[in-house]
PDB file of C-alpha atoms in Angstrom:
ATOM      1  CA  UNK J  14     106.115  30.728 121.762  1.00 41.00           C
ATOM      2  CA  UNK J  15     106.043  34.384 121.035  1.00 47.00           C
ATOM      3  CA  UNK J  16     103.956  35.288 117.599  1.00 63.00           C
ATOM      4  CA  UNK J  17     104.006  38.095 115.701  1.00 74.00           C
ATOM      5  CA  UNK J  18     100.949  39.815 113.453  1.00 80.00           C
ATOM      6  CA  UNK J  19     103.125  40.751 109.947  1.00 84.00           C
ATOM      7  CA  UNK J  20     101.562  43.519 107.852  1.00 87.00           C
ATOM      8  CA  UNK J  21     101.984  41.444 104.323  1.00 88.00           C
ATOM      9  CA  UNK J  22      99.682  38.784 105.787  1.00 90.00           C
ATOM     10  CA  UNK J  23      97.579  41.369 106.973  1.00 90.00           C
ATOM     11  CA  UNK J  24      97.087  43.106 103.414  1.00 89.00           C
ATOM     12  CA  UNK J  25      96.617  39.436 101.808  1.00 90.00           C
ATOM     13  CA  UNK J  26      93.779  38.568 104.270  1.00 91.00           C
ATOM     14  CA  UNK J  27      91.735  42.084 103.649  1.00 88.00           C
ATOM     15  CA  UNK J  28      92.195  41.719  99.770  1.00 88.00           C
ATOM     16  CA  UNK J  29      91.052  38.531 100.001  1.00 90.00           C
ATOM     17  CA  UNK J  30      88.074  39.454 102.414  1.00 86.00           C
ATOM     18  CA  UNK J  31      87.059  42.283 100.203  1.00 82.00           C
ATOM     19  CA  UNK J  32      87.127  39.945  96.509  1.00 81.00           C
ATOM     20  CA  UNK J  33      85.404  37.468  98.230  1.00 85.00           C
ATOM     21  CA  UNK J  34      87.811  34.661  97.188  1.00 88.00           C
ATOM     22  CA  UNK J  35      91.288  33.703  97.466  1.00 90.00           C
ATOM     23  CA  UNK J  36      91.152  33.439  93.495  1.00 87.00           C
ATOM     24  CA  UNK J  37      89.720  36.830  93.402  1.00 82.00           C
ATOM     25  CA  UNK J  38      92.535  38.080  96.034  1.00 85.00           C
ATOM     26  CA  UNK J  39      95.141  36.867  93.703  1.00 85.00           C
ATOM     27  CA  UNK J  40      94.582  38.446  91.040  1.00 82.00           C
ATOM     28  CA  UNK J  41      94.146  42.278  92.742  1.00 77.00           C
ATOM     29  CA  UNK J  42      97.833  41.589  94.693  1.00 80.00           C
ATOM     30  CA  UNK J  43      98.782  40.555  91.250  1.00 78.00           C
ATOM     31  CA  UNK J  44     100.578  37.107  92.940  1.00 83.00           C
ATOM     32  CA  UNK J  45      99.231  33.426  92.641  1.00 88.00           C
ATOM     33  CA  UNK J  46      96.348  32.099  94.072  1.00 89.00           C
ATOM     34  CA  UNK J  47      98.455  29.059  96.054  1.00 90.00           C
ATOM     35  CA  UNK J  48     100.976  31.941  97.126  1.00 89.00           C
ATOM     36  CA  UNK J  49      98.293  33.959  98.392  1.00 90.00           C
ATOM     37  CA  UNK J  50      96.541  30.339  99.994  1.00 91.00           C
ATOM     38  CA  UNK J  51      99.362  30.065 102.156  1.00 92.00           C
ATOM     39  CA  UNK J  52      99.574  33.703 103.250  1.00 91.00           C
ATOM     40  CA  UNK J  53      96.446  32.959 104.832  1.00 92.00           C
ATOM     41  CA  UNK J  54      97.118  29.334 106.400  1.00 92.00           C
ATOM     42  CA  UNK J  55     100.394  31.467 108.009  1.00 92.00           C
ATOM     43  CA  UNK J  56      98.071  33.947 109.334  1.00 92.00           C
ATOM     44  CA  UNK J  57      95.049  31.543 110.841  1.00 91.00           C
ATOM     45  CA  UNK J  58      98.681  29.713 112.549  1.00 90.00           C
ATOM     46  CA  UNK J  59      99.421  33.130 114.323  1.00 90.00           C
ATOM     47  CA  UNK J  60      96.185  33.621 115.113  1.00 89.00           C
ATOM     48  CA  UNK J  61      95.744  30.178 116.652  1.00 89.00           C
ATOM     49  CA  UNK J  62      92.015  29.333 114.828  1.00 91.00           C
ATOM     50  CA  UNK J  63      90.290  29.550 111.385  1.00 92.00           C
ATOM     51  CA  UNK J  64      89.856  33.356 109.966  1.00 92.00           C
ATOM     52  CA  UNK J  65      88.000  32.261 106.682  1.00 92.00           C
ATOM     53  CA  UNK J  66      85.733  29.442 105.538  1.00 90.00           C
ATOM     54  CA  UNK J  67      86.197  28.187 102.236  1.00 87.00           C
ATOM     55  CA  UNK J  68      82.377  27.635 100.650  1.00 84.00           C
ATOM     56  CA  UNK J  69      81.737  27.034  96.627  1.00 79.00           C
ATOM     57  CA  UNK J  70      81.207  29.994  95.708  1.00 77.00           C
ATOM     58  CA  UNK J  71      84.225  31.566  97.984  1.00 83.00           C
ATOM     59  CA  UNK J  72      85.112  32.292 101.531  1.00 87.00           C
ATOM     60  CA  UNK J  73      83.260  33.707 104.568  1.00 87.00           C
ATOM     61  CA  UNK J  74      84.917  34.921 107.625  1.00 89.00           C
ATOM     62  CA  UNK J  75      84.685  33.654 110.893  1.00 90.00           C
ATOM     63  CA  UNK J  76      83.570  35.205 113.882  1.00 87.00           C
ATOM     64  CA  UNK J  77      87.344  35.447 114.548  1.00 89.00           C
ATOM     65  CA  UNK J  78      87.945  36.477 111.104  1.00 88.00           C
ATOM     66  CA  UNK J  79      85.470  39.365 111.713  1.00 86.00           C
ATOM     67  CA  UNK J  80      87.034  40.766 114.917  1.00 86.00           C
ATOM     68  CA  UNK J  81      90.749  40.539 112.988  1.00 89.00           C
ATOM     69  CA  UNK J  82      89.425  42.691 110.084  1.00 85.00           C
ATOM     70  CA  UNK J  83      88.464  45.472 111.913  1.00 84.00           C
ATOM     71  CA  UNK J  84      92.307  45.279 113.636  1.00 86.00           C
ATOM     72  CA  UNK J  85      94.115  44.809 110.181  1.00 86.00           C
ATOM     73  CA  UNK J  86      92.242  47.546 108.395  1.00 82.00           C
ATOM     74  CA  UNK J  87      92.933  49.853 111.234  1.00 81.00           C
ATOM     75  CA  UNK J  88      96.638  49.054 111.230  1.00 85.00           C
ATOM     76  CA  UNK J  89      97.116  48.897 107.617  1.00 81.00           C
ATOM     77  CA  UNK J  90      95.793  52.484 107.276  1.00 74.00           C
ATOM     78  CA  UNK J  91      98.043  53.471 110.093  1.00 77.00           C
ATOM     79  CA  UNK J  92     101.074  51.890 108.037  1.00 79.00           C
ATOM     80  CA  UNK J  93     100.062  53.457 104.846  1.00 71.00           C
ATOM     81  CA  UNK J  94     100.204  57.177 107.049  1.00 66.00           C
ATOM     82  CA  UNK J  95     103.366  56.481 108.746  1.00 73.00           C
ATOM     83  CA  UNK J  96     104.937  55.955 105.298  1.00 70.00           C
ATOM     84  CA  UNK J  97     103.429  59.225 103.810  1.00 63.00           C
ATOM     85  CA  UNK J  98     104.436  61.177 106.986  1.00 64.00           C
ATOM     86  CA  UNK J  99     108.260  59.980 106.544  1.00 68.00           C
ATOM     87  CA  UNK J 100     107.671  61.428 102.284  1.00 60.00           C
ATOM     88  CA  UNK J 101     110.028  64.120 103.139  1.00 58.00           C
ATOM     89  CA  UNK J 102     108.740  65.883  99.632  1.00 72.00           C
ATOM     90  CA  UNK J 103     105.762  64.874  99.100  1.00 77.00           C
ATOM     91  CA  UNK J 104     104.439  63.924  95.502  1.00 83.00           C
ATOM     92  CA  UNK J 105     102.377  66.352  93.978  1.00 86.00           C
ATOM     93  CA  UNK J 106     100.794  66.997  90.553  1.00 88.00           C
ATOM     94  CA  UNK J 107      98.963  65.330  87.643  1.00 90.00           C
ATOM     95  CA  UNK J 108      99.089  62.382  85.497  1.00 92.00           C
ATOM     96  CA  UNK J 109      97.040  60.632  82.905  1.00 94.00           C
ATOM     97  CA  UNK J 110      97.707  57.103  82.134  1.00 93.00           C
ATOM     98  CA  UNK J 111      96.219  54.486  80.037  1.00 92.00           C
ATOM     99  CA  UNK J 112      95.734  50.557  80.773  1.00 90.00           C
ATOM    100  CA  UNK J 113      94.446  48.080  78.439  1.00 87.00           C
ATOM    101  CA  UNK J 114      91.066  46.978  79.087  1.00 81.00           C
ATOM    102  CA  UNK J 115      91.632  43.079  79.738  1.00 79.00           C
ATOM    103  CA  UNK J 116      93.488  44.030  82.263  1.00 80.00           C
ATOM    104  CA  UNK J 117      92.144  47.120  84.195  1.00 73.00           C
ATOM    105  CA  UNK J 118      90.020  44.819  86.291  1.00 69.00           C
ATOM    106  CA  UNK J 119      92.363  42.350  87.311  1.00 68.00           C
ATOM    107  CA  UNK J 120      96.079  43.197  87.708  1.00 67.00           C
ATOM    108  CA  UNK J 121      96.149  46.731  88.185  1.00 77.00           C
ATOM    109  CA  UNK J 122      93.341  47.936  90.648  1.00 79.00           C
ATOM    110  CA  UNK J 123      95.531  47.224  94.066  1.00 74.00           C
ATOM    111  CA  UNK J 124      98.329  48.954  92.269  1.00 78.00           C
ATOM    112  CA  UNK J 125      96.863  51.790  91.553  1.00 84.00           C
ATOM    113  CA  UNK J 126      95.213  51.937  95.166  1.00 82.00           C
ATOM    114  CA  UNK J 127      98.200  51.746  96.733  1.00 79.00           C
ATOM    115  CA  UNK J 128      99.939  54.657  94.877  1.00 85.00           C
ATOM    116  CA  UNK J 129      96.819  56.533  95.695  1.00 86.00           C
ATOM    117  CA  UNK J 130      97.243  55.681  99.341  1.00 82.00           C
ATOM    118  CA  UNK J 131     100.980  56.891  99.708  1.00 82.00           C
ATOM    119  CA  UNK J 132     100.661  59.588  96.866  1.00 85.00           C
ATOM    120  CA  UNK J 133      97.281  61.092  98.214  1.00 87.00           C
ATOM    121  CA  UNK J 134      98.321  64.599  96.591  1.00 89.00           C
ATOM    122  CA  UNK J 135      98.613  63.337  93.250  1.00 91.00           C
ATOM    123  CA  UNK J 136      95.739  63.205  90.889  1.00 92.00           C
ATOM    124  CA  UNK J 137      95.794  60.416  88.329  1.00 92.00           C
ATOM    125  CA  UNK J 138      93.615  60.089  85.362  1.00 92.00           C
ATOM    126  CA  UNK J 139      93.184  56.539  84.093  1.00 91.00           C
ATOM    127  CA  UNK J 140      91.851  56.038  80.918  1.00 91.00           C
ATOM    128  CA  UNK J 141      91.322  52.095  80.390  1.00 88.00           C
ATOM    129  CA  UNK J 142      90.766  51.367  76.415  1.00 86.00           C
ATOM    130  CA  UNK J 143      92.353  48.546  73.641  1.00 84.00           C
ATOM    131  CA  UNK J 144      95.857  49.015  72.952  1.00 85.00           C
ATOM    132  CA  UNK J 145      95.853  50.635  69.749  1.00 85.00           C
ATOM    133  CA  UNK J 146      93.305  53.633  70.944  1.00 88.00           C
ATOM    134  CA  UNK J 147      96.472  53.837  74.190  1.00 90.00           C
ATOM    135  CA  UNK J 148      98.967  53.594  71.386  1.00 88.00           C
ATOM    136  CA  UNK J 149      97.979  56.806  69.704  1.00 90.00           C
ATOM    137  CA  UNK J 150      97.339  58.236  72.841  1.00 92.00           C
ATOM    138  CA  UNK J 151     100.738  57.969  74.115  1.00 90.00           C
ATOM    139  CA  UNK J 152     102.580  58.760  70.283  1.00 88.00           C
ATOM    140  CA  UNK J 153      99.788  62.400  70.609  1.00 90.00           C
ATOM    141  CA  UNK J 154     100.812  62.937  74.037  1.00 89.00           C
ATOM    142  CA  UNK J 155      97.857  62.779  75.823  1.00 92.00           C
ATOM    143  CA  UNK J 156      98.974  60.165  77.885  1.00 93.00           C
ATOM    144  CA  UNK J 157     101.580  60.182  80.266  1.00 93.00           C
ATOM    145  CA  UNK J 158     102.332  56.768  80.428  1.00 92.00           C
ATOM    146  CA  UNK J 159     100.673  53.337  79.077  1.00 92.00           C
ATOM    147  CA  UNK J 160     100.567  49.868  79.305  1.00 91.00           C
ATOM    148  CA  UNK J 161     100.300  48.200  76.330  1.00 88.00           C
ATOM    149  CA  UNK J 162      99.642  44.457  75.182  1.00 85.00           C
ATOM    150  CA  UNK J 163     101.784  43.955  71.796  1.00 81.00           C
ATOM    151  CA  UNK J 164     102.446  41.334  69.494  1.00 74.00           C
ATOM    152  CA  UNK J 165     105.570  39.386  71.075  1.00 61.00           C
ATOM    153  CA  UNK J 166     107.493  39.662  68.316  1.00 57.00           C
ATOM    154  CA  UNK J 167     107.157  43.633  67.780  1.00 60.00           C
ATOM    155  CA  UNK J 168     109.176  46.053  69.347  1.00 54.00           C
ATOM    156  CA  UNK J 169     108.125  48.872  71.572  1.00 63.00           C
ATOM    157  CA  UNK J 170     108.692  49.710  74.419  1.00 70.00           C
ATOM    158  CA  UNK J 171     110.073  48.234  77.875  1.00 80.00           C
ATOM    159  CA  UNK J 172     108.982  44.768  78.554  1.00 82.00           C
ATOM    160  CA  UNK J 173     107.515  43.995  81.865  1.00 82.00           C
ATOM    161  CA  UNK J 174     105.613  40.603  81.444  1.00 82.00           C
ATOM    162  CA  UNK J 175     104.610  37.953  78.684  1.00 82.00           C
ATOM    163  CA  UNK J 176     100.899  36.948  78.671  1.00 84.00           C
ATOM    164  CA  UNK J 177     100.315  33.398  76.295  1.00 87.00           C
ATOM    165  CA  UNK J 178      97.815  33.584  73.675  1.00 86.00           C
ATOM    166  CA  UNK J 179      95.182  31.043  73.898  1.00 90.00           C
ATOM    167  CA  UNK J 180      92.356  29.490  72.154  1.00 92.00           C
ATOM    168  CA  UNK J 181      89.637  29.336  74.911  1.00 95.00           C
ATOM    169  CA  UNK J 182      86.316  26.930  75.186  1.00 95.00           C
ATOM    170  CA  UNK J 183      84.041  26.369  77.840  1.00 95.00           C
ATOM    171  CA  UNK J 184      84.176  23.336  79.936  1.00 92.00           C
ATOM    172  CA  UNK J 185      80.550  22.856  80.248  1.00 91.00           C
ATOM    173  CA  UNK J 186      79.643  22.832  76.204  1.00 93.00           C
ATOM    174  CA  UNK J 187      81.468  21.095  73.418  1.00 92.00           C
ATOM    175  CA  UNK J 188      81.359  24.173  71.587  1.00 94.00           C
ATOM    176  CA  UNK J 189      84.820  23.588  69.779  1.00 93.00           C
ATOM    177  CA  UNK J 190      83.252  20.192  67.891  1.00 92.00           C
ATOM    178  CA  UNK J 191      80.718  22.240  66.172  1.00 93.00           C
ATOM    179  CA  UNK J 192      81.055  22.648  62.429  1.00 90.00           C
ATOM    180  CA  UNK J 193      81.414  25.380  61.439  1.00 94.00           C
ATOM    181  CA  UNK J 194      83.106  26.568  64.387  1.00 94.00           C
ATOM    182  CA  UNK J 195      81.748  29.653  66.322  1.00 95.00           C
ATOM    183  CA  UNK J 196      84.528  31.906  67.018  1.00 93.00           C
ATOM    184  CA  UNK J 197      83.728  35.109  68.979  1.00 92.00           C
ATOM    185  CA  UNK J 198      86.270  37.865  67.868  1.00 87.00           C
ATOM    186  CA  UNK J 199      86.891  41.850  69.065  1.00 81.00           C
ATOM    187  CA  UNK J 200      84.674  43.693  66.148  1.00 73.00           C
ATOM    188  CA  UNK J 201      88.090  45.798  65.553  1.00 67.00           C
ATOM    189  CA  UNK J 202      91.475  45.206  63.593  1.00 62.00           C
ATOM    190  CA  UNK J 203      93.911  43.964  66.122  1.00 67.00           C
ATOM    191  CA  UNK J 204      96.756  41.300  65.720  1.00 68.00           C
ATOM    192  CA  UNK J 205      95.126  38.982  67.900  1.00 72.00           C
ATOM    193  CA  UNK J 206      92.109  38.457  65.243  1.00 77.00           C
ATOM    194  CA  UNK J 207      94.347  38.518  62.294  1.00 79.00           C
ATOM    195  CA  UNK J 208      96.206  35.497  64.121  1.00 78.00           C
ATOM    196  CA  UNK J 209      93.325  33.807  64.726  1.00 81.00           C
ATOM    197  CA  UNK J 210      91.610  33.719  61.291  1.00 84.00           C
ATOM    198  CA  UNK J 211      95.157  33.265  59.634  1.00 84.00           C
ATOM    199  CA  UNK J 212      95.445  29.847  62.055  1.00 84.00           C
ATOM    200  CA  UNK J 213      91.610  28.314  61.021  1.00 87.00           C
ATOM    201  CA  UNK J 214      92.260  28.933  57.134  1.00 87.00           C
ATOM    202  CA  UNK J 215      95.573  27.588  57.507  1.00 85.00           C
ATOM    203  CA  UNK J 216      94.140  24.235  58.570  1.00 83.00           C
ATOM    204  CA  UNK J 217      91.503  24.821  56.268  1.00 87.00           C
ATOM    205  CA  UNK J 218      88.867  25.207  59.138  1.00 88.00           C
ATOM    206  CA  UNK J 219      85.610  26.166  58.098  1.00 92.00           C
ATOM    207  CA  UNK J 220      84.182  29.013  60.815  1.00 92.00           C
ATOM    208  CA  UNK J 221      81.899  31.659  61.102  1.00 93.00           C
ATOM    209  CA  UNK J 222      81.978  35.061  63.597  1.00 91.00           C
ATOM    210  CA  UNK J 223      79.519  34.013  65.904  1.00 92.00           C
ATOM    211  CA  UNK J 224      79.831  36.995  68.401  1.00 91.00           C
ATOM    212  CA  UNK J 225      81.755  40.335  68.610  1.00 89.00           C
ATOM    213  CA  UNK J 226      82.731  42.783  70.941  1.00 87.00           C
ATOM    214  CA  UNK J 227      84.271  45.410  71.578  1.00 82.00           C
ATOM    215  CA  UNK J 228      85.466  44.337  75.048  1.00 82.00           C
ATOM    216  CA  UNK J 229      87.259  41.924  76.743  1.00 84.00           C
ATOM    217  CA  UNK J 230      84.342  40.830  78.927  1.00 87.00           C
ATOM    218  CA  UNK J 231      81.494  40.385  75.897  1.00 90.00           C
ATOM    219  CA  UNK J 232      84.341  37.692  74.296  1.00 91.00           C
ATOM    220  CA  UNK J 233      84.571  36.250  77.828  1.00 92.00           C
ATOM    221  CA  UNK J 234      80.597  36.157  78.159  1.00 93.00           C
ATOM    222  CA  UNK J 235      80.682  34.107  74.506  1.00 94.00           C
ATOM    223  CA  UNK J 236      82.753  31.590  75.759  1.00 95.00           C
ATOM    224  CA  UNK J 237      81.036  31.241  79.329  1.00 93.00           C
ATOM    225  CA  UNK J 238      77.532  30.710  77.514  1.00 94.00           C
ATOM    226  CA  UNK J 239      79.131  27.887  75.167  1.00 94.00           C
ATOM    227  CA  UNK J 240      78.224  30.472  72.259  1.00 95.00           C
ATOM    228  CA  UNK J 241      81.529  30.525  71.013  1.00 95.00           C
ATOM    229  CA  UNK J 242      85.295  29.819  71.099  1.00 95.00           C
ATOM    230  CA  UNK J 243      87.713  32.996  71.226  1.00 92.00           C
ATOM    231  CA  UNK J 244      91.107  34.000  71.379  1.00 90.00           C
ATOM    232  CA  UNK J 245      92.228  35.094  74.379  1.00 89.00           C
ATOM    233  CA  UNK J 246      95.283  36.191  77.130  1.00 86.00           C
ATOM    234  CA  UNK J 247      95.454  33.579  79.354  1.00 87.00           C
ATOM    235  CA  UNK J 248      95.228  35.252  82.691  1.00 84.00           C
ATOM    236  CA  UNK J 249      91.684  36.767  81.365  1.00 86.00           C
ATOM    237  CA  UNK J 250      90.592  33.513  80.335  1.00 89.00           C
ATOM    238  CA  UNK J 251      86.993  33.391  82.497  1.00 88.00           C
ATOM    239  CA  UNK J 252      85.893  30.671  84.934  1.00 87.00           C
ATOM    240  CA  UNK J 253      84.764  27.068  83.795  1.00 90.00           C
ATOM    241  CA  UNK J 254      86.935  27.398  80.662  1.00 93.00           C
ATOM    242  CA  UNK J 255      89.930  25.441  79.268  1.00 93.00           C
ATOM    243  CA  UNK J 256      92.960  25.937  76.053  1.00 94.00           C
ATOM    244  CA  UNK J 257      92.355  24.197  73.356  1.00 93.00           C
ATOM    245  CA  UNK J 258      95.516  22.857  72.247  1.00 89.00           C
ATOM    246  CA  UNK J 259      97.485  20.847  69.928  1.00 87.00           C
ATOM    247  CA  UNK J 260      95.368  17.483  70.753  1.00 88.00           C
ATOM    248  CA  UNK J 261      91.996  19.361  70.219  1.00 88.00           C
ATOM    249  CA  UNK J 262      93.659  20.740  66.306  1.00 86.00           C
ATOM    250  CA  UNK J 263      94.637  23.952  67.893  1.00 87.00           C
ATOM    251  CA  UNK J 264      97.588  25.592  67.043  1.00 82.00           C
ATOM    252  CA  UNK J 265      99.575  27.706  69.001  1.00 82.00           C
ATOM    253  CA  UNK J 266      99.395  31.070  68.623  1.00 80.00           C
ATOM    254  CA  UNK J 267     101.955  34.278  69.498  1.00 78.00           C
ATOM    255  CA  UNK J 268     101.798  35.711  73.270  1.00 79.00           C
ATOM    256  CA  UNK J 269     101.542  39.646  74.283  1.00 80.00           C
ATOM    257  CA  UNK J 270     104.261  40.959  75.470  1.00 83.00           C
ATOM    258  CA  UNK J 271     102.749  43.844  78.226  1.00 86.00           C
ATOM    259  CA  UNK J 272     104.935  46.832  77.738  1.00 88.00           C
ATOM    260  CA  UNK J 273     105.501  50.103  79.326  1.00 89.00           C
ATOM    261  CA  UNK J 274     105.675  52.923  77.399  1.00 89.00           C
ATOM    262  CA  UNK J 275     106.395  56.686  78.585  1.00 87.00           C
ATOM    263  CA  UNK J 276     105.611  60.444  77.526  1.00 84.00           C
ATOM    264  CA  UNK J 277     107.206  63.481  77.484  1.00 80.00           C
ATOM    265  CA  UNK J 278     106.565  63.983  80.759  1.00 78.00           C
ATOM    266  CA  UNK J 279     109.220  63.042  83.061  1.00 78.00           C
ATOM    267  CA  UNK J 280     110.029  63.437  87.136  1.00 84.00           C
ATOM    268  CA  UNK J 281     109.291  61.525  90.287  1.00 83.00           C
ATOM    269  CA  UNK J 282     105.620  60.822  89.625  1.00 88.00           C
ATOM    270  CA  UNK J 283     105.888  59.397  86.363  1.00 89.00           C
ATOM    271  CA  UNK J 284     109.003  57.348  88.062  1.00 87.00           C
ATOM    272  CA  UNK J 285     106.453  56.428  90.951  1.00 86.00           C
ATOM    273  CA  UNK J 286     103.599  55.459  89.273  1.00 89.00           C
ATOM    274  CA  UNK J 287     106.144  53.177  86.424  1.00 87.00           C
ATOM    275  CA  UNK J 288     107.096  51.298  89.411  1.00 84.00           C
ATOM    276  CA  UNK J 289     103.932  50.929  90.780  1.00 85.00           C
ATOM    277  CA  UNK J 290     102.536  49.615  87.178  1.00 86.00           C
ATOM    278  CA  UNK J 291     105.809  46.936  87.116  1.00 84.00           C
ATOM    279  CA  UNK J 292     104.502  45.463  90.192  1.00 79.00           C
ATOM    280  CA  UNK J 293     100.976  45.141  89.112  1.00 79.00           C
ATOM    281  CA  UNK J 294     103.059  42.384  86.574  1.00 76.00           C
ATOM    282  CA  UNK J 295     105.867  41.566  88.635  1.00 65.00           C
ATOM    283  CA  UNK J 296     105.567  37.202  89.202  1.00 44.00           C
ATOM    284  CA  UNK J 297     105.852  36.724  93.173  1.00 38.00           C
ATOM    285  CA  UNK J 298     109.535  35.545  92.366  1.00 34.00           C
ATOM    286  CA  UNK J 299     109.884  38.351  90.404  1.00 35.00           C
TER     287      UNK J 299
END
């Protein structure tokens, strides 16, 4: 029987070679980790043998899996100049946008590679800070366009995914039974905090501000180290944690609603680069 190399499983099996692990592949094609799992079980059937062995702390390719990489780099980067060759006018020009910092490491990096890739002419700024320094950005005009993370029952701008907000611990500490509870926060007014200290008074909770942060990744590091319990988006909730929910006397708090919002600035890049943003979100179904 006749197979055939396709390019999609291709591009899943280098993203997932260069993160390291199929987890870590997921989240830079912006698709699930089981979708992604069986784009590379489809490719090691083509191929006939294993590509990748799955160890703890990830996957290592095989000697097979090394020979194929070489071959699907090559012919993705063929692919990605046969596409800019048929750009009867190509892209050209400027533009600054702004990405919220939970998520510039995780759904938007392959995005923005790829519109680098078949827009090599165009010269993009990215500016990755919390949403309300974006917000002002974008209202100045400084930005061309932004992605914001909003309060899911506020207004503004187009909608392109929902994000739950969770209460976080970590697995390996029982940090949520302590008394007072250690709650790491951001060390800045956002809606996210307000929730949070609004829900522990409510139940009358006694807590303290254990750690703060002015980044996504210090909360994360609080919760990892058992330091502290935070409030986070669930898709940048960090390994060997879990929600606290209704059975642990959490309760549930509002979601983010990840908008797009646009400048002044309009025209095919801005166009371009908005659809390659909705696709860093878009849900493999999408």
């Amino acid at each position: 029987m006749t197979r055939h190399l396709n390019s999609e499983l291709l591009r899943g099996f280098v993203v997932v070679t260069e993160a390291g692990s199929v987890s870590g592949g997921a989240k830079r094609l912006g698709r699930t980790q089981s979708a992604v799992s069986m784009q590379i079980r489809k490719l090691e059937e083509v191929a006939g043998q294993p590509l990748l062995r799955r160890e703890a702390r990830g996957v290592r390719l095989t000697a097979s899996g090394e020979a194929l990489l070489v071959h699907a780099r090559s012919i993705l980067a063929l692919l990605s100049e046969a596409e800019n060759s048929l750009i009867a006018d190509p892209l050209v020009g400027r533009l600054s946008i702004g990405v919220p910092e939970e998520y510039g490491a995780s759904a938007l990096p392959e995005a923005l590679a790829q519109f680098a890739e078949t827009h090599p002419d165009v010269e993009v700024t990215v500016h990755c800070e919390s949403t309300p320094v974006l917000e002002a950005a974008i209202e100045s005009g400084s930005l061309d366009l932004a992605v914001l993370a909003i309060d899911s029952g506020q207004p503004g701008g187009e909608v392109i995914a929902y994000d739950p907000t969770v209460w976080v611990t970590s697995n390996r500490h029982r940090t949520e039974t302590s008394d007072p509870l250690p709650v790491a926060m951001y060390d800045q007014d956002c809606w996210w905090r307000d929730w949070a200290l609004r829900a522990l008074e409510a139940r009358g909770q006694d807590y303290r501000v254990a750690y703060t942060s002015r980044s996504v990744a210090g909360v994360q590091a609080a919760v990892r180290s058992g330091l502290a319990v935070a409030v986070l988006a669930r898709s940048t909730m960090p390994a060997n944690s879990r929600v606290l929910g209704a059975a642990d006397g959490f309760s549930e708090l509002p979601g983010s609603s990840i908008v797009l919002r646009q400048g002044t600035q309009q025209g095919r890049i801005v166009d371009s680069m908005a659809d390659a943003l909705r696709g860093a979100f878009r849900s493999p179904s999408g």
